[in-house]
Tab-separated table of C-alpha atoms and ligand atoms in Angstrom:
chain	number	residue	atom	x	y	z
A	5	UNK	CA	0.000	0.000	0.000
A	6	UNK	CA	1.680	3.098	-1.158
A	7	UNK	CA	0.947	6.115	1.325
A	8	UNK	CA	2.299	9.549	3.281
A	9	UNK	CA	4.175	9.046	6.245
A	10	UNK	CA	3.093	12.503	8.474
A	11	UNK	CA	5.346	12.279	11.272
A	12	UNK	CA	5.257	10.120	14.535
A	13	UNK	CA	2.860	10.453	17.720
A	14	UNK	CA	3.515	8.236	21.275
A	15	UNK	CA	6.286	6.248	18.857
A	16	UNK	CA	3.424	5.363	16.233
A	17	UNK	CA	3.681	6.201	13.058
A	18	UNK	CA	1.247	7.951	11.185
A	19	UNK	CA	0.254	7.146	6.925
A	20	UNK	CA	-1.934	8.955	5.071
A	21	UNK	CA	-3.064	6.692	2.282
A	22	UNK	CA	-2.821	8.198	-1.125
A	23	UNK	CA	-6.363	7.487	-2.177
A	24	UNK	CA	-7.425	9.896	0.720
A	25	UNK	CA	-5.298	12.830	-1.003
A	26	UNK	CA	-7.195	11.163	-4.734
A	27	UNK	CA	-10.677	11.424	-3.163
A	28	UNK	CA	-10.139	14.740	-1.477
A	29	UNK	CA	-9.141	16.633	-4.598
A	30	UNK	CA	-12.247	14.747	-6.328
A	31	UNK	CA	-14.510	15.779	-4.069
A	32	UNK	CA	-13.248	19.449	-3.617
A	33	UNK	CA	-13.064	20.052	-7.973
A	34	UNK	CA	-16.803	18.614	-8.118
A	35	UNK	CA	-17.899	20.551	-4.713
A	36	UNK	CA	-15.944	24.179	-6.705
A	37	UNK	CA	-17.894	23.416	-9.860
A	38	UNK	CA	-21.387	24.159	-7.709
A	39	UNK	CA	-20.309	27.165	-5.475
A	40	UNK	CA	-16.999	28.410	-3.622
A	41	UNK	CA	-19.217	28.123	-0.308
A	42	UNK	CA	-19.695	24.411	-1.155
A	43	UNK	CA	-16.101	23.840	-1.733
A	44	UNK	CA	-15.101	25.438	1.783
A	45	UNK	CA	-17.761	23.429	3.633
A	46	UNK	CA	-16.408	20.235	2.126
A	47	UNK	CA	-12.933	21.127	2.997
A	48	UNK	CA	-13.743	21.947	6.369
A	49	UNK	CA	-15.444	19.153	6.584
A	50	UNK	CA	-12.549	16.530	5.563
A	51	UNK	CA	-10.265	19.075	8.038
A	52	UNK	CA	-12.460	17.542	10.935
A	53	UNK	CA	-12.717	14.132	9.551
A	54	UNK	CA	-9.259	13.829	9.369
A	55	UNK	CA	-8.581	15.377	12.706
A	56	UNK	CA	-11.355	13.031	14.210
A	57	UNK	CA	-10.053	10.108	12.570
A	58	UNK	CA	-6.922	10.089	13.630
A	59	UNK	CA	-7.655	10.914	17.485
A	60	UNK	CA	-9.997	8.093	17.198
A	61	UNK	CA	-7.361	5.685	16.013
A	62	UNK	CA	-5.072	7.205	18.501
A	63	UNK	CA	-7.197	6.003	21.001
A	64	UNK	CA	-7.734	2.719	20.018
A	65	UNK	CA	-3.990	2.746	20.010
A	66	UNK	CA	-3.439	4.041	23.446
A	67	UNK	CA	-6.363	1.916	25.002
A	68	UNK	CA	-4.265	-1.699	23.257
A	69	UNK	CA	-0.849	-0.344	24.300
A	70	UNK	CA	-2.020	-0.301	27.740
A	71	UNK	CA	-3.255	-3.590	27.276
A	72	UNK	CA	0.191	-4.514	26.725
A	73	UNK	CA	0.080	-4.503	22.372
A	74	UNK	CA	2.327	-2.611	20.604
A	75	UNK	CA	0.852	-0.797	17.584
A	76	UNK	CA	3.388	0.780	15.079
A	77	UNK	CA	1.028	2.677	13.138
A	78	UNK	CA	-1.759	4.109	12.048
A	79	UNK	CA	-3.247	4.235	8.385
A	80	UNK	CA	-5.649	7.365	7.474
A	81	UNK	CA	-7.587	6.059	4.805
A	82	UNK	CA	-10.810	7.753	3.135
A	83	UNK	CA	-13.349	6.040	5.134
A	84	UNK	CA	-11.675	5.976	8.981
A	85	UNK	CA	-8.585	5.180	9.270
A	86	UNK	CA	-6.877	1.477	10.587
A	87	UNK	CA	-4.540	1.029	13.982
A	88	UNK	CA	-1.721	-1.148	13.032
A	89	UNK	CA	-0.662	-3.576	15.982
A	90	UNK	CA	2.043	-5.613	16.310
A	91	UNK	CA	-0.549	-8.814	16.918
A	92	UNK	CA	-4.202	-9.349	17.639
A	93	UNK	CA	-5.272	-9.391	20.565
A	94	UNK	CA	-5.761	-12.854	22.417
A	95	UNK	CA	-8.435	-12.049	25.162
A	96	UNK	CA	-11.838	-11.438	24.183
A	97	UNK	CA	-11.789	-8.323	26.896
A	98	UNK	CA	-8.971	-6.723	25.702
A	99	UNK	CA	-10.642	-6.571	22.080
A	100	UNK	CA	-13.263	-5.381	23.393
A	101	UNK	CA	-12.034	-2.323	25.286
A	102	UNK	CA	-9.703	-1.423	22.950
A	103	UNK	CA	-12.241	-1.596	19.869
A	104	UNK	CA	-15.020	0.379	22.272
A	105	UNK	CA	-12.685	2.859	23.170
A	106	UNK	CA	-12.708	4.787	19.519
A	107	UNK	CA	-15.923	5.289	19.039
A	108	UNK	CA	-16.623	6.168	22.939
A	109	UNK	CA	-13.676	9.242	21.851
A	110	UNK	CA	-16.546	10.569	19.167
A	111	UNK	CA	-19.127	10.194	21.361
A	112	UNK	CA	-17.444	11.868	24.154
A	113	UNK	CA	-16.367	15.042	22.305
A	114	UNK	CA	-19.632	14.914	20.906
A	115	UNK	CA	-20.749	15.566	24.661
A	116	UNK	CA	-17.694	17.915	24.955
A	117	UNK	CA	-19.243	20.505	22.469
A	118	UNK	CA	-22.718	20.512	23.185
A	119	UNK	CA	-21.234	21.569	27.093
A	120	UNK	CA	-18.516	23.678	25.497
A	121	UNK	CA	-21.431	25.656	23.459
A	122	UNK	CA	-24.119	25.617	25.824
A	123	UNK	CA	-21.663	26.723	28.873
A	124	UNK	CA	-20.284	29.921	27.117
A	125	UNK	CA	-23.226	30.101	24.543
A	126	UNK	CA	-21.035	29.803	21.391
A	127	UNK	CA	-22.402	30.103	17.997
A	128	UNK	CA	-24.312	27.394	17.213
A	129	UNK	CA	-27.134	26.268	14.914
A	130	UNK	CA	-29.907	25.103	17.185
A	131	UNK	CA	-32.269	25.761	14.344
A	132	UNK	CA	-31.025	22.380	12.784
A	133	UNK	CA	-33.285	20.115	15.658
A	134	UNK	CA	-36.548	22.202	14.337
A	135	UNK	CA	-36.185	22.515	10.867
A	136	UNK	CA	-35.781	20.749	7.456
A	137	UNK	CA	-32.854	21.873	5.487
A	138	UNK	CA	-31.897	21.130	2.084
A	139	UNK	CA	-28.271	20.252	1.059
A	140	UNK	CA	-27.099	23.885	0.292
A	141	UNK	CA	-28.233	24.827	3.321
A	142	UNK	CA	-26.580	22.511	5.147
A	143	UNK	CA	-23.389	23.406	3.416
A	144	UNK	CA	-24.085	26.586	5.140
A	145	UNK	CA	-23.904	25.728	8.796
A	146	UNK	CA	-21.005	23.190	8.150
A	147	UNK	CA	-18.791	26.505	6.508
A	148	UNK	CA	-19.981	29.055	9.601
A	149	UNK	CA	-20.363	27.058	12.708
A	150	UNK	CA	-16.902	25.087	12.685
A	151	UNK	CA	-17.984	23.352	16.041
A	152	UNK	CA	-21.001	22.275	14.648
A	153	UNK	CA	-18.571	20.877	11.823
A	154	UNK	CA	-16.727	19.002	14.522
A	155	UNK	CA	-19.700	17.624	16.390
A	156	UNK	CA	-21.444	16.112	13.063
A	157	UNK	CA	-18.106	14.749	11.455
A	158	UNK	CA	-17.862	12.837	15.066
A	159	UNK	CA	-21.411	11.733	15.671
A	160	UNK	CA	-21.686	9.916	12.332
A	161	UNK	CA	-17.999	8.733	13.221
A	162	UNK	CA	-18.989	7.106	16.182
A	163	UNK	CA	-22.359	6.210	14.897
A	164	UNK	CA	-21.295	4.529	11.889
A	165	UNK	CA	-18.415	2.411	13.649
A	166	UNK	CA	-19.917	0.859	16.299
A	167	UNK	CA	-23.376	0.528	15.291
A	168	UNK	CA	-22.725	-1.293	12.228
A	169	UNK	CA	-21.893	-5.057	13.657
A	170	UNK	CA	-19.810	-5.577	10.753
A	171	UNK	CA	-16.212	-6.775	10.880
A	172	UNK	CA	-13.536	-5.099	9.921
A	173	UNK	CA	-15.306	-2.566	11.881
A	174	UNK	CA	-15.476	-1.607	15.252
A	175	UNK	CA	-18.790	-2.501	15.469
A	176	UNK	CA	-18.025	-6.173	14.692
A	177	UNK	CA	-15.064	-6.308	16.864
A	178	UNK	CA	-17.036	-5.702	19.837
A	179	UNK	CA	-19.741	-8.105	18.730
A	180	UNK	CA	-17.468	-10.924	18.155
A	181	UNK	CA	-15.159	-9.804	21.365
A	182	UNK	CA	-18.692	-10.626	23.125
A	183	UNK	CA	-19.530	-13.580	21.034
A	184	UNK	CA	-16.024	-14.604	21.936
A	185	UNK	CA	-16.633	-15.277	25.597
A	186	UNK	CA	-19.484	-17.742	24.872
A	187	UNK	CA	-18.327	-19.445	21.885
A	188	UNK	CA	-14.351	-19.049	21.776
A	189	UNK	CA	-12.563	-16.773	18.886
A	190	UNK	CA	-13.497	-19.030	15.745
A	191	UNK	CA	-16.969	-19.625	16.415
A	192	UNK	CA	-17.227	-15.900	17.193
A	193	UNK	CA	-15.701	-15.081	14.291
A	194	UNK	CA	-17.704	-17.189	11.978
A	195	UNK	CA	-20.882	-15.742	13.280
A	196	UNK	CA	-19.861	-12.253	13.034
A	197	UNK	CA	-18.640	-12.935	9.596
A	198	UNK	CA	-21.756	-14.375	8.001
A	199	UNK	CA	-23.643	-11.210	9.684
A	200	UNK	CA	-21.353	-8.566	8.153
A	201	UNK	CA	-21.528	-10.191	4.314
A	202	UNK	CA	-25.700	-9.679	5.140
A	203	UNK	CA	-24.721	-6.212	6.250
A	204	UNK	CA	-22.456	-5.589	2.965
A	205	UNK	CA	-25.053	-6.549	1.065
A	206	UNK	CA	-27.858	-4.700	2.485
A	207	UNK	CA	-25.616	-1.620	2.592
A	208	UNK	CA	-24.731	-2.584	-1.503
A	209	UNK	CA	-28.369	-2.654	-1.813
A	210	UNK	CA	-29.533	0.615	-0.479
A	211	UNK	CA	-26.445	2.421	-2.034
A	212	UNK	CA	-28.022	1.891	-5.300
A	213	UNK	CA	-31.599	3.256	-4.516
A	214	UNK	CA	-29.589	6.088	-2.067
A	215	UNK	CA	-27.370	6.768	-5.116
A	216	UNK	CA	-24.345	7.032	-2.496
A	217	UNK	CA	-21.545	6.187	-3.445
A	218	UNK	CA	-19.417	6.104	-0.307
A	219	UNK	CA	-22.005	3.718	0.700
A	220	UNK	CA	-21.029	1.310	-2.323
A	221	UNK	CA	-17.493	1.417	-0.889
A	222	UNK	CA	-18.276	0.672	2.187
A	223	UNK	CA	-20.494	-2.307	1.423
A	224	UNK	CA	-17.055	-3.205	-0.853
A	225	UNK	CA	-14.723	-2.552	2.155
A	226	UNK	CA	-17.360	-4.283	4.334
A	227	UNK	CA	-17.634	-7.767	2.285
A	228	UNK	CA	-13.839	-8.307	1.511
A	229	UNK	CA	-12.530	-7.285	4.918
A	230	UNK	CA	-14.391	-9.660	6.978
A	231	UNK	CA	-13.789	-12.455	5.049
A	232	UNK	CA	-10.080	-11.573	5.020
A	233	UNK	CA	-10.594	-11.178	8.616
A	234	UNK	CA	-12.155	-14.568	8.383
A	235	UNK	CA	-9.280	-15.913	6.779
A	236	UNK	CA	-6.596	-15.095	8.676
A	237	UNK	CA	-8.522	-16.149	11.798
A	238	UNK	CA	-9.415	-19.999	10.458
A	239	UNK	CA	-5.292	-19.755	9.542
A	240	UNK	CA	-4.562	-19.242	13.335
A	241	UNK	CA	-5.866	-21.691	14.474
A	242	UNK	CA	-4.559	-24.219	11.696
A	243	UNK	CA	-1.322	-23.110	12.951
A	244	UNK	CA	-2.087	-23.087	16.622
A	245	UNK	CA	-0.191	-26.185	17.531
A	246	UNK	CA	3.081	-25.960	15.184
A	247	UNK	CA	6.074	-24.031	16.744
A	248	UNK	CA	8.431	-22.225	14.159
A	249	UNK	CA	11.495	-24.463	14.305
A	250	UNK	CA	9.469	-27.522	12.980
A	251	UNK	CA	9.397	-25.331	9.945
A	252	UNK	CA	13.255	-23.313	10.135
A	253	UNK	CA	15.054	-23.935	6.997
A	254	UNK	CA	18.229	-24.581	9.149
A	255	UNK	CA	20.753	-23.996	5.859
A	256	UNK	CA	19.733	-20.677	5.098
A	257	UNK	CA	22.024	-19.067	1.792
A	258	UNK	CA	24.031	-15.885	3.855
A	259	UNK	CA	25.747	-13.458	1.694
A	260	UNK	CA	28.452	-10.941	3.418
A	261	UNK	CA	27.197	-7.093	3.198
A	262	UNK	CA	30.071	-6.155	0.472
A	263	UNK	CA	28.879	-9.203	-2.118
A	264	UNK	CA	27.931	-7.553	-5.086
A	265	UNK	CA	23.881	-8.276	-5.740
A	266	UNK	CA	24.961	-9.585	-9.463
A	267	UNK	CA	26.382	-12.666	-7.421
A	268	UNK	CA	23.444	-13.072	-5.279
A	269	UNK	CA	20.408	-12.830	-7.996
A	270	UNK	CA	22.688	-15.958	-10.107
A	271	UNK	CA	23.084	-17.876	-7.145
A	272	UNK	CA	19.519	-17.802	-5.962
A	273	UNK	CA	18.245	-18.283	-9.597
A	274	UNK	CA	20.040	-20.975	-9.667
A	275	UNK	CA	18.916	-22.543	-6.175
A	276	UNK	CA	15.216	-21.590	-7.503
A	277	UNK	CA	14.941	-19.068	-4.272
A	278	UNK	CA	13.842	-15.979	-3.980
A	279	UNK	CA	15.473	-14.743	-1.155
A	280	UNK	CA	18.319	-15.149	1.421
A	281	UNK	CA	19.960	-13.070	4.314
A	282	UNK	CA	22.490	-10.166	4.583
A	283	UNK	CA	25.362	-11.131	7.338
A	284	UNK	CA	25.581	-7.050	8.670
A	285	UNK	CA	28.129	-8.369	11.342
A	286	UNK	CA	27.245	-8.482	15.161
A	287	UNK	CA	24.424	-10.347	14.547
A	288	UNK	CA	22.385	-8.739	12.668
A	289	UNK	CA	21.404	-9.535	9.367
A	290	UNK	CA	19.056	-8.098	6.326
A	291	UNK	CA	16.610	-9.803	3.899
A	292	UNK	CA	17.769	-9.335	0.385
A	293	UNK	CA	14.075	-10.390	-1.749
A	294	UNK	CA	13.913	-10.379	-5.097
A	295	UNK	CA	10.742	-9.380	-5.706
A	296	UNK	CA	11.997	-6.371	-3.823
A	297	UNK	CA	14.346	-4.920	-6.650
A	298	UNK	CA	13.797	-1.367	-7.696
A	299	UNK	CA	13.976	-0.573	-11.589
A	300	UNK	CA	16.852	1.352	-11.629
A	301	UNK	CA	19.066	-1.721	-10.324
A	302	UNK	CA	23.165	-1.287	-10.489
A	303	UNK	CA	24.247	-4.949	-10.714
A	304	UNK	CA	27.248	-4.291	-9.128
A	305	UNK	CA	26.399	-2.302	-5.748
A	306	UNK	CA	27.077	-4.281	-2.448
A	307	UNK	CA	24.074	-6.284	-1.031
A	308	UNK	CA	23.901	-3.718	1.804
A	309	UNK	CA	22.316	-1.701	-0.057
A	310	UNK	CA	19.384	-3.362	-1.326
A	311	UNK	CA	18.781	-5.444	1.780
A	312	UNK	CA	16.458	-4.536	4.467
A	313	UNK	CA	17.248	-4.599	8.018
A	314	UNK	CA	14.572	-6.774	9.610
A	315	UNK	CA	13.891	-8.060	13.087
A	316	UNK	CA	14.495	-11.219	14.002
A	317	UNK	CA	12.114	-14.062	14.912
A	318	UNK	CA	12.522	-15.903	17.964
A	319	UNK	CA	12.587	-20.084	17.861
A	320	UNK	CA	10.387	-20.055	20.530
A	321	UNK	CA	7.350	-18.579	18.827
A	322	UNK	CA	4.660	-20.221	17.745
A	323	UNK	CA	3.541	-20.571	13.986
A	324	UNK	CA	0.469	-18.216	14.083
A	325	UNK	CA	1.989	-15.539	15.703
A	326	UNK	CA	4.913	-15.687	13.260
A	327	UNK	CA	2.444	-15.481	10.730
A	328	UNK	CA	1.217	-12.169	12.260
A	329	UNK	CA	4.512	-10.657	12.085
A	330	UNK	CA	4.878	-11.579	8.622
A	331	UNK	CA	1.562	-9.879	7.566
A	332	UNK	CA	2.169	-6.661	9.696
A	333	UNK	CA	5.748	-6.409	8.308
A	334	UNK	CA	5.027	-7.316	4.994
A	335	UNK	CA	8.148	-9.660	4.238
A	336	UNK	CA	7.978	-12.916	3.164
A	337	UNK	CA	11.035	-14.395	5.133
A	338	UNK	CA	13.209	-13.479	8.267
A	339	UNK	CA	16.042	-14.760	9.532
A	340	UNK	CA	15.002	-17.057	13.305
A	341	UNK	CA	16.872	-16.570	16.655
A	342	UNK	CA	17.601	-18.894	19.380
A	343	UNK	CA	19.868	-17.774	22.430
A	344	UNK	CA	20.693	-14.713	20.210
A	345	UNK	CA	22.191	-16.683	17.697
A	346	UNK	CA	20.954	-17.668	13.982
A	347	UNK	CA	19.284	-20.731	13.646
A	348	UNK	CA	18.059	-20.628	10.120
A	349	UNK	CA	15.273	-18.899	8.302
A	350	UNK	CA	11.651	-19.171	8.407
A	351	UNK	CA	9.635	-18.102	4.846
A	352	UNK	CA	5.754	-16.978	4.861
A	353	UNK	CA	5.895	-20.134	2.223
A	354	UNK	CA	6.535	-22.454	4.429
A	355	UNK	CA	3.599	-21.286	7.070
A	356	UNK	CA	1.365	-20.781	4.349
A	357	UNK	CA	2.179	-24.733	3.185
A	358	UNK	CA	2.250	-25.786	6.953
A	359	UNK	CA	-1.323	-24.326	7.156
A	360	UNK	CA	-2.825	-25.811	4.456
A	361	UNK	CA	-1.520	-28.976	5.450
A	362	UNK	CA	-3.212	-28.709	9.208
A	363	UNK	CA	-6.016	-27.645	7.357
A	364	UNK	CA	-6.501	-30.617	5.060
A	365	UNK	CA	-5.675	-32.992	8.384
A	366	UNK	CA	-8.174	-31.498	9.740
A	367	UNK	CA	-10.992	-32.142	7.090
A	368	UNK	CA	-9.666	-35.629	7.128
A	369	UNK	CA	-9.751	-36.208	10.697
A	370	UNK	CA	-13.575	-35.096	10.275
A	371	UNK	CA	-14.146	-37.426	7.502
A	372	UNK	CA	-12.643	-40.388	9.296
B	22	LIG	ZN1	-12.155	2.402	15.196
């Protein structure tokens, strides 16, 4: 996913995605051809949204590092933006709180400004709870009472996160964080699958006769993350059992950091790889991938500078949560540590071979 890195907040990271700058400029050229007034309301609307957004992902953040999960950081995408942890989290309650605890942020600064502008009797338009406005008048109040701006951008934040019990939503976290407790993660997860592909398609439905089309990409976003979610789930448990050095390739291929990358490519051609590590010295090493290579490639630069520094994985971790790290890095092998020392590799490959294995032991087992 390409995307904007802002800066960094509490040590997390925060990424804008590019199709957030793509549907900002869309909707600001379509909003100018209609009137300047609805181009500024629009823009101060996506101001708030993308203020709001990001405090609420801060505090889902906050809530699961205090639980003890580290989250490196947090994507802004168009519709709400996504807290990156470092793993998901094991106990039902500890979803729960920290999936409640962003939409409880709207909510409460919802309750913030109504005090804030009843206490010191800012402007505000009350006239909105008696009367029927039409769009352009809408467009009015959002462009002249910024706080009324702020309170609608977070109400239908809120709103539309944790009512909706659709995973990957808040909404359907907390449901199946509840669910959870009764049934155990995979039921839970089943359940609250099967109700958010009804949801996607209701919401696909009504998007047509609404003629919204944030709607349609919701229901979109709706259907294919929870059965992603689905996926990775029903592969965590598969993998439950199997500890990574059942699957360490113990004779990983270990380049020195000066080897020019022309050697490397031929010799992992010709072993039918696609990657192997970087020996930086003191124990640490890189992951040279090539399905990594830039364009621009100069055959005979050092493998140091093509291969990425990576953490290592430790021999005593189990296969699923390996798999986790894998997904939230995004690299498809990293060197495996025992003691401190190298023991050998472990490729997302293997796990994914591993899984399907468990998984087709498991349908025989039934069938037996
Ligand atoms: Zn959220």
């Amino acid at each position: 996913m390409r995307s904007l890195v802002l800066g960094k907040v509490f040590g997390i990271a925060i990424e804008l995605h590019w199709s957030f700058l793509l549907i900002i400029f869309f909707i600001l050229v379509s909003a100018a051809t209609e009137s300047l007034q609805s181009m500024l309301a629009t823009a101060m609307l996506f101001f708030f949204l993308f203020l709001s957004v990001l405090l609420h992902e801060l505090t889902h953040s906050i809530v699961s590092i205090k639980r003890g999960i580290a989250v490196h950081k947090i994507m802004l995408l168009p519709i709400g933006g996504v807290a990156i942890a470092e793993e998901l989290p094991e106990k039902a309650s500890d979803e729960f709180l920290i999936s409640v605890s962003g939409p409880l942020f709207n909510f409460l600064l919802v309750i913030l400004v109504l005090l804030a502008v009843s206490f010191f009797s800012l402007p505000f338009p009350w006239q909105i709870l008696s009367q029927q406005l039409d769009a352009s008048e809408f467009d009015k109040l959002l462009f002249e009472y910024p706080l009324f701006t702020l309170l609608y951008v977070n109400l239908m934040l809120g709103t539309f996160n944790l009512l909706l019990p659709a995973l990957p939503l808040d909404g359907g976290r907390v449901l199946r964080s509840l669910l959870s407790m009764k049934f155990g993660l995979i039921k839970a997860t089943r359940i609250v699958t099967t109700i958010s592909a009804a949801v996607a398609l209701f919401l696909f439905m009504i998007s047509f006769a609404a003629q919204n089309l944030l709607m349609t990409i919701i229901s979109v976003f709706i259907f294919f993350g929870a059965s992603e979610e689905a996926r990775i789930i029903e592969t965590k448990h598969a993998l439950k059992g199997i500890t990574i050095m059942q699957l360490v390739d113990k004779k990983p291929i270990i380049f020195e950091s000066n080897t020019p990358i022309e050697l490397i490519i031929e010799e992992l051609l010709s072993r039918n790889k696609f990657s192997c590590l970087i020996d930086f010295g003191q124990n640490r090493y890189g992951v040279f991938d090539l399905n990594d290579l830039p364009q621009n490639l100069n055959l005979k630069s050092p493998a140091c500078e093509y291969a990425k520094a990576v953490e290592p994985l430790d021999a005593s971790l189990s296969a699923d949560k390996a798999l986790e790290r894998f997904i939230i890095k995004g690299q498809s092998m990293l060197p495996v540590f025992e003691s401190g020392q190298l023991v050998g590799t472990l490729s997302l490959e293997t796990i994914e071979r591993a899984y399907r294995i468990s998984a087709i032991k498991e349908t025989l087992s039934k069938t037996a």
